[in-house]
Amino acid sequence: AERWQDAYNAADSVIKLNLYGLVDDYGQAWKGNNKESILEFNYTQTGPNHSFDQYYVPFSDGYEFGALGTPTQEMVESYEKADGTTIDWTPWHTKTTTELPYAQLEPRFKATIIYKGSTWKGKVMDCSVNGNNGAFMPYREQPYSYGKTTTGYFLKKLLDEKLIDVKGVKSTQPWVEIRYAEVLLNKAEAAYRLNKLGEAQSAMNQVRARAGVNLPGKTSSGDAWLKDYRNERKVELAYEGHLFWDMRRWKLADTAYSNYRVHGIKITGDTYEYIDCDYQDRKFLKKLYVLPIPDDELKNNSLIEQYDEWK
């Protein structure tokens, strides 16, 4: 709502409680039951529980209906190298036999995404056409994913690597709704909007300096800092349900997500091919910044009327 002072005060008050902090291992940051978790929902085998692992595990887990959503090449390219510099990905936007530089990427990439050469539940993943561990399937080749990837990647974050019997046992992985890293990033954005650049830099750089990540701080300013911040938030909070809402409130979605397609990497043997995973342009209309009033509410209350954008 652009109430920047309120947002700054709220985040700062949580920080000053001295009750929370960043865990060293980013792979544990979103798992709950630690000092980083502020608000979480817990599950048990006897219930309540959930089926998230069934929805997203690779076929190599022994469950034939997983991989309902897989990370895109665009997301992979959002990660910096371990030294904080960026990679020029254009050499891989073609068909090549040169391996992708996954090993150079910072630790949060490895904790978030299953890629060729990574290890998942004791198996080295190949994520390739006819692969034994993480098979590839062209988008829309079949009406269902059947545990195969259409992008060359699988989701790792939010899954329980200790859950072996995915078919027979429900998931009990906690859902962390608010964690300390988000609070720091919220403060950073609010401070920037209040012309407190030093505090904005400091708050964001604390997230980057997490012991298990150890990325150098960003010293940029102005629009360059805001660009750095947006990418930092995208990477740190990846797949935790923030990016869609962030892009809406930043009013960037109608340009960034219109006439836009996502891509993947099709791996066949030693060949890496950059592929279109949409087959048609995506669209985000400006009117989607305003969510319409449901028809049932309009029928139930004659004193309200629909937003102009949705009439």
Coordinates of C-alpha atoms in Angstrom, one line a residue, residues 78 80 86 192-193 204 208 218 220-235 250 252:
S78 CA 18.7 -15.0 -11.8
E80 CA 24.8 -14.9 -9.2
T86 CA 27.0 -12.5 -12.9
Y192 CA 15.1 2.8 0.4
R193 CA 11.7 4.5 -0.2
M204 CA 19.7 -6.4 2.3
R208 CA 23.5 -11.9 1.4
K218 CA 25.7 -4.5 -2.8
S220 CA 24.7 0.3 -5.6
S221 CA 22.3 3.3 -5.3
G222 CA 19.3 4.7 -6.9
D223 CA 17.5 2.7 -9.6
A224 CA 20.5 0.3 -9.7
W225 CA 20.1 -0.6 -6.1
L226 CA 16.3 -1.2 -6.6
K227 CA 17.1 -3.5 -9.5
D228 CA 19.6 -5.4 -7.3
Y229 CA 17.0 -5.5 -4.5
R230 CA 14.3 -7.0 -6.7
N231 CA 16.6 -9.8 -7.9
E232 CA 17.8 -10.4 -4.3
R233 CA 14.2 -10.8 -3.1
K234 CA 13.3 -13.0 -6.1
V235 CA 16.2 -15.3 -5.3
W250 CA 5.7 -2.9 -8.2
L252 CA 6.0 -4.3 -13.4

